[in-house]
Coordinates of C-alpha atoms and ligand atoms in Angstrom, one line a residue:
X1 CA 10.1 -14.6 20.0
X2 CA 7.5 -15.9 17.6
X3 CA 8.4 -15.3 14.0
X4 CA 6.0 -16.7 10.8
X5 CA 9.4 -17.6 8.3
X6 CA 9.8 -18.9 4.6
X7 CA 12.6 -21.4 3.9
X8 CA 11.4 -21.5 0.4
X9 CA 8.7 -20.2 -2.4
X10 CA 5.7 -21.1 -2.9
X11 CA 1.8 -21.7 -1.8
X12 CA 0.8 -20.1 1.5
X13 CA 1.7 -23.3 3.5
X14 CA 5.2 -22.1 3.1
X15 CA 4.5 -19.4 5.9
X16 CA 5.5 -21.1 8.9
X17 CA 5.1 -20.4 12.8
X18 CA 8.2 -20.7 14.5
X19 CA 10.7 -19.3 17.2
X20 CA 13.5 -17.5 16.4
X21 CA 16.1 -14.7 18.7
X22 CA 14.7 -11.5 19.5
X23 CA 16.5 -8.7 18.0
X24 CA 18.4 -6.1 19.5
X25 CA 17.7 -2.3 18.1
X26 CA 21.2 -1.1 16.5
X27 CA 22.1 2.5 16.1
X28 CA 19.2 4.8 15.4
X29 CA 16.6 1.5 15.6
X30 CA 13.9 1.0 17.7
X31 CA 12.8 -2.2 18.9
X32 CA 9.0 -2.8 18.6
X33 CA 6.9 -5.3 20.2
X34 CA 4.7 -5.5 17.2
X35 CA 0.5 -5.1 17.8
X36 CA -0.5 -5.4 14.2
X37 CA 0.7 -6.4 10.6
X38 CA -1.2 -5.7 7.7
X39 CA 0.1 -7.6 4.4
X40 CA 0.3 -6.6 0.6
X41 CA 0.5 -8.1 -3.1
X42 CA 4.3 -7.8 -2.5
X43 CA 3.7 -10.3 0.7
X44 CA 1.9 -12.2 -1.3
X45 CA 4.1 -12.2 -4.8
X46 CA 7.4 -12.7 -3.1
X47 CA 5.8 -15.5 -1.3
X48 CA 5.5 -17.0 -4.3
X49 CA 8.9 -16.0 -5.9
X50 CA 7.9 -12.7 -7.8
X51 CA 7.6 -9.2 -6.1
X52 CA 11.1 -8.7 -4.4
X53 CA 12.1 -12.8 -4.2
X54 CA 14.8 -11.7 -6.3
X55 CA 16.3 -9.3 -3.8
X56 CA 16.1 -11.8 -0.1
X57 CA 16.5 -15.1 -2.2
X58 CA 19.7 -15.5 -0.7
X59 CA 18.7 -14.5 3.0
X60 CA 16.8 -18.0 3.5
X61 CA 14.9 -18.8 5.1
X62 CA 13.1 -15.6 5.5
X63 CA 10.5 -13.3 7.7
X64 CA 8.5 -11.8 5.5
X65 CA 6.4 -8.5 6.2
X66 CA 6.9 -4.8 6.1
X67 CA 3.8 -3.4 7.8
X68 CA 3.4 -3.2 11.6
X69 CA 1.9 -0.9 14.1
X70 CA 3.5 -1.4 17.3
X71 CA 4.8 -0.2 20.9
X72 CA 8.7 1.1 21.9
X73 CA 10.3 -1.5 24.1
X74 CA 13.3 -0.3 23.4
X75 CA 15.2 3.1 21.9
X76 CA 18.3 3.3 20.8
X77 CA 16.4 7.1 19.0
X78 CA 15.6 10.3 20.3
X79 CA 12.9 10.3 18.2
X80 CA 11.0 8.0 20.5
X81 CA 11.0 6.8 23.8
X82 CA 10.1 3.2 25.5
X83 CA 5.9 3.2 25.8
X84 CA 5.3 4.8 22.5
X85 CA 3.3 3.2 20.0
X86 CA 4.1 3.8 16.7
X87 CA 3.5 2.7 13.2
X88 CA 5.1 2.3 9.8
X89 CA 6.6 0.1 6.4
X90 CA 9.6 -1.0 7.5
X91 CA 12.9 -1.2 5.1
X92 CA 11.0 -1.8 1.5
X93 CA 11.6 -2.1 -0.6
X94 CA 14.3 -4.6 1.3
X95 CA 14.3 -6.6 4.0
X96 CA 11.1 -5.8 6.8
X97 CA 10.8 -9.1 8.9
X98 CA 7.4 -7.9 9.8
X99 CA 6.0 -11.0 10.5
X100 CA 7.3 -11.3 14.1
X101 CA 6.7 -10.4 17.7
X102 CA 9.3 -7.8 17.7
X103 CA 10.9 -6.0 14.9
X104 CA 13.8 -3.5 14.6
X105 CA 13.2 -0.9 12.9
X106 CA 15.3 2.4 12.0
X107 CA 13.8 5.3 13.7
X108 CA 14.1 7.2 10.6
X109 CA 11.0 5.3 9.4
X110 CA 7.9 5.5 11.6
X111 CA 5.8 7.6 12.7
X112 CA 3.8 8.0 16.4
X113 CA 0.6 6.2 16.0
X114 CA -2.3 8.8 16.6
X115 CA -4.3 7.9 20.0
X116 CA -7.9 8.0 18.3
X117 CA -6.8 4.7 16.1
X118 CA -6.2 1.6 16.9
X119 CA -3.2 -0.6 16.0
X120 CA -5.2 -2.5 13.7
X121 CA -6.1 0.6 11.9
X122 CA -2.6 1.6 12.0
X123 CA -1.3 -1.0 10.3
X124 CA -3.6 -1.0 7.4
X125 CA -2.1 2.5 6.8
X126 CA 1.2 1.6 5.9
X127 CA 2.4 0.1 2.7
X128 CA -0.8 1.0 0.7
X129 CA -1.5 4.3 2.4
X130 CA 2.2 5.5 2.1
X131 CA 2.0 4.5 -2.0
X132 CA -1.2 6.6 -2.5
X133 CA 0.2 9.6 -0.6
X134 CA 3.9 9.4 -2.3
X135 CA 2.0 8.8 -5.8
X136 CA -0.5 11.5 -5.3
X137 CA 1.5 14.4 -3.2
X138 CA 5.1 13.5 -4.2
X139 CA 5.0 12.4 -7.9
X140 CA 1.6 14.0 -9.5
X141 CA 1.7 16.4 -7.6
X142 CA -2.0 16.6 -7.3
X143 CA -3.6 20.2 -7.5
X144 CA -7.7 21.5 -6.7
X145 CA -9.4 20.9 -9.6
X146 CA -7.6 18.3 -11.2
X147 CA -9.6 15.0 -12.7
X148 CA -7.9 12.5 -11.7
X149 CA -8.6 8.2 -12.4
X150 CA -8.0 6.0 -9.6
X151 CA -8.2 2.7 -10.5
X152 CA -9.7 0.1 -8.0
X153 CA -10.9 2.5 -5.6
X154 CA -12.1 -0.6 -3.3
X155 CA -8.2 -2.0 -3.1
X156 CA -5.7 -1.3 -0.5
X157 CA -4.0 1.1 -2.4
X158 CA -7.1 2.7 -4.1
X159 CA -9.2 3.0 -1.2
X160 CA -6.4 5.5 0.2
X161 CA -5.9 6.9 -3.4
X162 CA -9.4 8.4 -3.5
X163 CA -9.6 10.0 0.1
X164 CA -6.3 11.5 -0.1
X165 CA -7.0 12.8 -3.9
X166 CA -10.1 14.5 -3.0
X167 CA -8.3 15.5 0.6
X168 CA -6.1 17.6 -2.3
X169 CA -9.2 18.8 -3.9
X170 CA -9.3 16.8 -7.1
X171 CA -12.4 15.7 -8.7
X172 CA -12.4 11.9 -8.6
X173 CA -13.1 9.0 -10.3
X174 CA -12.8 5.3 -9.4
X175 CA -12.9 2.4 -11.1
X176 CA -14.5 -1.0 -8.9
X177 CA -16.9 -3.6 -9.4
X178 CA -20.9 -2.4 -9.2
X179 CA -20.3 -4.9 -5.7
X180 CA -18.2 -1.9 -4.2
X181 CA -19.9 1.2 -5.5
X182 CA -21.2 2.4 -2.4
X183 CA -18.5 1.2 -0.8
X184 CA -15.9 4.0 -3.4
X185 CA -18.8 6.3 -2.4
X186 CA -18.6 6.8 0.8
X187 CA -14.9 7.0 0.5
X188 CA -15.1 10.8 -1.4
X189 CA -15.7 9.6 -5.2
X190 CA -17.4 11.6 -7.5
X191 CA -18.3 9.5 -9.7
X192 CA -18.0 5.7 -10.0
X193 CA -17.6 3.1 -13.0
X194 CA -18.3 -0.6 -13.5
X195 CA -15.2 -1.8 -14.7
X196 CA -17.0 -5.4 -15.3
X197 CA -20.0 -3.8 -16.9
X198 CA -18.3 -0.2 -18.5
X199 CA -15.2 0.1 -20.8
X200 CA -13.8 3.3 -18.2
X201 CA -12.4 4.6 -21.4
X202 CA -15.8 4.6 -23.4
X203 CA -17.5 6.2 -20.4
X204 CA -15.1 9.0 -19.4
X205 CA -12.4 11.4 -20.7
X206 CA -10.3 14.7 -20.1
X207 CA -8.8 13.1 -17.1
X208 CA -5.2 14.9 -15.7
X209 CA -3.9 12.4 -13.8
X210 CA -4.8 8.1 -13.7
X211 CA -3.3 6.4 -10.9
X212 CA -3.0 2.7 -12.1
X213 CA -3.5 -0.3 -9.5
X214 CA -3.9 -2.7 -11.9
X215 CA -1.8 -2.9 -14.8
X216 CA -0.8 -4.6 -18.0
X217 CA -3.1 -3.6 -20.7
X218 CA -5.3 -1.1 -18.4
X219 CA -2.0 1.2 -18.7
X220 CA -2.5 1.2 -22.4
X221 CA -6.6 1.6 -22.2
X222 CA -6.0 4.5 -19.5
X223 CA -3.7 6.7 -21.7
X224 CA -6.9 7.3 -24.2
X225 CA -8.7 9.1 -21.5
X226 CA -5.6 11.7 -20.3
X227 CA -5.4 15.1 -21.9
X228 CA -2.5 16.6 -23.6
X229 CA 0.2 17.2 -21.0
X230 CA -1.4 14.9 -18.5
X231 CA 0.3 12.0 -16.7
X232 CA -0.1 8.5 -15.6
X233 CA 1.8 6.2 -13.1
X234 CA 1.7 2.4 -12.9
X235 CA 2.3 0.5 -9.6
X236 CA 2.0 -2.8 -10.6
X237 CA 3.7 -3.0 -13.8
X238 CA 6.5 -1.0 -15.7
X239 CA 5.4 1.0 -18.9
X240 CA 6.0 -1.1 -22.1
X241 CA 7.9 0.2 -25.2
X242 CA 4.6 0.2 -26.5
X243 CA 2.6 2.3 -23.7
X244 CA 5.5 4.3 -23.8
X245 CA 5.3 5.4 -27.6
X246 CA 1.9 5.7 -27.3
X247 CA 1.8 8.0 -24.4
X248 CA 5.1 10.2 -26.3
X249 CA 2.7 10.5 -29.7
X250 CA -0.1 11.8 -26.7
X251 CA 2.2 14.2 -24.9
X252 CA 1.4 12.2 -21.9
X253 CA 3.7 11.5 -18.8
X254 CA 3.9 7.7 -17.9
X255 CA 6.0 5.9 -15.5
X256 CA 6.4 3.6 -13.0
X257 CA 6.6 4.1 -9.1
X258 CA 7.8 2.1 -6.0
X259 CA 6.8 2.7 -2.9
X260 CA 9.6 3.6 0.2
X261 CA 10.3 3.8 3.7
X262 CA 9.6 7.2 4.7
X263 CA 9.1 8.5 8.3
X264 CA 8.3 12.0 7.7
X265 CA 5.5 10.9 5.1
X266 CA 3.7 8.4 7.6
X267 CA 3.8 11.8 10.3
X268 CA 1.4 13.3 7.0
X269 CA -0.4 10.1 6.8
X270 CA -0.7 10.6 10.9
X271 CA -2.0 13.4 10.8
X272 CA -4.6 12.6 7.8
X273 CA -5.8 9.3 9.8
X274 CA -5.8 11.8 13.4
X275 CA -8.6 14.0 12.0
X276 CA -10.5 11.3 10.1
X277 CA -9.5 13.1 6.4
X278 CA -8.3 9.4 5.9
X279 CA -9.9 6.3 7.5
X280 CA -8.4 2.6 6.6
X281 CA -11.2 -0.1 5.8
X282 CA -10.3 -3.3 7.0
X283 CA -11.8 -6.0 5.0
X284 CA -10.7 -9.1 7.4
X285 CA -8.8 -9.1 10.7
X286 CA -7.1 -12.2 11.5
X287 CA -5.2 -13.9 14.3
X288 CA -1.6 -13.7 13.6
X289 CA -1.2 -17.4 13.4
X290 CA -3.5 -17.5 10.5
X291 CA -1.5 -16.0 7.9
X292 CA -1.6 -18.6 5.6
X293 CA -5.5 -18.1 5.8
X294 CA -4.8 -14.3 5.0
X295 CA -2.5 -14.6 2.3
X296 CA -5.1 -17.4 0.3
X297 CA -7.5 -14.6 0.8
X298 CA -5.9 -11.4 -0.6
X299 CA -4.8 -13.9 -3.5
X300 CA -8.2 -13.8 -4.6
X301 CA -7.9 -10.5 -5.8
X302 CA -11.3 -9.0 -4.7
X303 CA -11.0 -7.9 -1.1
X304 CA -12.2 -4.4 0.0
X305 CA -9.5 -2.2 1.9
X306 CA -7.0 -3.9 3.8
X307 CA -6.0 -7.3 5.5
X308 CA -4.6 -7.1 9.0
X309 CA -3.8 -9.5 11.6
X310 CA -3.4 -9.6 15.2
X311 CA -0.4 -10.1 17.8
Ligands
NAP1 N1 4.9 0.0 -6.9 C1 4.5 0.0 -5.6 O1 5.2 0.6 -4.8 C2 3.3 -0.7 -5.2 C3 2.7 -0.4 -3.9 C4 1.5 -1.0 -3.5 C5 0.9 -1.9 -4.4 N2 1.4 -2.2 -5.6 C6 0.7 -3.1 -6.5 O2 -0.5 -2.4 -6.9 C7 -1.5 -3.4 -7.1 C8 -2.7 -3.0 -6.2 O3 -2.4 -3.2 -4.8 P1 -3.5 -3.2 -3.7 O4 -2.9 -3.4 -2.4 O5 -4.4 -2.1 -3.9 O6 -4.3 -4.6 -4.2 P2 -5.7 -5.2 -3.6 O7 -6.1 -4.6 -2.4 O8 -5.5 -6.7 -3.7 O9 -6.8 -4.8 -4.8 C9 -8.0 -5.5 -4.7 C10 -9.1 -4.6 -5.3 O10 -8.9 -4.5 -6.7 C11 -10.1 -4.4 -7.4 N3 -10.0 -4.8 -8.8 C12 -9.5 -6.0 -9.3 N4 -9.4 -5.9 -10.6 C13 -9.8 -4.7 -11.0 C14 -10.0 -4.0 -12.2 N5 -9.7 -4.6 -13.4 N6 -10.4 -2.7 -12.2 C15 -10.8 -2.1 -11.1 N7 -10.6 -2.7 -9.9 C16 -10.2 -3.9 -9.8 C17 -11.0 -5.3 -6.6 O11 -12.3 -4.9 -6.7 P3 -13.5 -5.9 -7.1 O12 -13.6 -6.9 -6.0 O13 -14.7 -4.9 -7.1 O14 -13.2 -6.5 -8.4 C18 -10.4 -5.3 -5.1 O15 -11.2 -4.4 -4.3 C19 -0.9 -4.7 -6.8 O16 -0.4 -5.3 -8.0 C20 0.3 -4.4 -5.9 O17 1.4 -5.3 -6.0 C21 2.6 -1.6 -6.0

């Protein structure tokens, strides 16, 4: 089967087309001939050596990937049979090998991809869609009526933050370049700041709950606009001793969260996408062989939504 592998770090000519054996699906697995992949910051920073390098380092060389949407060729599950299509974040935060024609994957894991989307749509809500929903639902425990601060509303993980936060009944506001206003808009926002043109914490205040998609010093600028008792959790970076003292002085909640595996949250996220409560932007689709081409884009740091690429 075709594979894209690493056989070390670095720049996005590292990702290489190859062939390597087709797996076999162990207990529990199923094997997937994979449809789509959609990739992430982690794809990208453990590329390069950061993200979760440390933890596959000594796997070389390496198929990266964690997102797929995908058909049942063969079932070693009850849980699904051969002709099913199905969809899901395989193994993270481990190792995915998404980046191939087929994938194994523990049944435990996925979900059936709803008929009324198509893989490529699938795909896209994986990683990102799995983090909002586990951040929102799972950890803040999101409730009507609570103001909550997504930051980077037009990201992967931001664009899935704001629909499911006001799917929960939350009044919401996004942070995004003036570019992607419309864009957070449409999506369910309330209201919308500039963060080019607008300190956020100037302009708003009395918030419940900030997701943070971007880190470093934003965790320290968001913790002035959360009220007493309110909470905040990073993605992309830990909470420093500092943020940390600062948010204790505040009565504020701050922590950091990783994203995992979870088939019985991608059913939710199923059934969200099935009745159009969520809908996954895709900013670029791209053939499967150009995934150096995708990675150099999402490196840019601007894209709207998700990348996905084709099998
Ligand atoms: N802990 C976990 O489990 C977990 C899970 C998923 C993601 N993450 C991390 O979370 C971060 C976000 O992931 P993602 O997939 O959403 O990334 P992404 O799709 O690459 O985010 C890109 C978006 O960020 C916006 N943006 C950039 N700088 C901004 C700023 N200062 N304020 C507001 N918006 C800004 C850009 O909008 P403009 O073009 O308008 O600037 C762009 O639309 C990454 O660091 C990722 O590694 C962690």
């Amino acid at each position: 089967m075709k594979a894209i592998i690493i056989k070390e770090f670095g720049a996005p000519s590292v990702l290489t087309l190859t062939d390597v054996e087709t797996p076999v699906a162990g207990n529990e697995e199923v094997l997937v001939e994979v449809k789509a992949v959609s990739i992430n910051p982690v794809d990208v920073k453990t590329r390069a050596g950061s993200g979760i390098a440390g933890r596959l380092k000594d796997l070389m060389p390496i198929i990266l990937g964690w997102d797929i949407s995908g058909r049942v060729v063969t079932s070693d599950s009850e849980k699904f049979k051969v002709g099913d299509d199905v969809f899901g974040m395989i193994n993270f935060p481990g190792y995915g090998k998404a980046y191939s024609t087929y994938v194994n994957v523990p049944a435990s894991q996925l979900a059936l991809k709803p008929s009324t989307i198509s893989h490529e749509e699938a795909a896209a809500a994986t990683l990102a869609a799995l983090t909002a929903y586990q951040v929102l639902v799972h950890h803040a425990k999101i409730k009507k009526g609570s103001r909550v601060l997504v930051h980077a509303g037009s990201g992967g993980v931001g664009h899935f933050g704001v629909q499911i936060a006001k799917h929960l009944g939350a009044y919401v506001i996004t942070t995004s370049s003036a570019a992607n206003k419309e864009f957070v808009m449409t999506l369910g926002a309330d209201e919308h700041i500039d963060y080019k043109s607008q300190k956020f914490e100037e302009v708003t205040s009395n918030i419940d709950f900030v997701f943070d998609t971007v880190g470093g010093e934003n965790i320290i600028r968001s913790l002035e606009v959360i009220k007493d008792g309110g909470r905040l959790i990073s993605i992309p970076t830990y909470i420093s001793e500092e943020a940390a003292r600062i948010a204790k002085s505040r009565n504020i909640t701050a922590h950091f969260e990783l994203v995992y595996s979870d088939g019985k949250d991608m059913e939710q996220i199923a059934k969200l996408l099935e009745q159009k409560i969520v809908i996954p932007h895709l900013d670029t689709v791209f053939a499967f062989e150009d995934m150096a081409k995708a990675h150099a884009l999402l490196e840019t740091g601007h894209t709207v939504g998700k990348i996905v690429l084709t099998l």
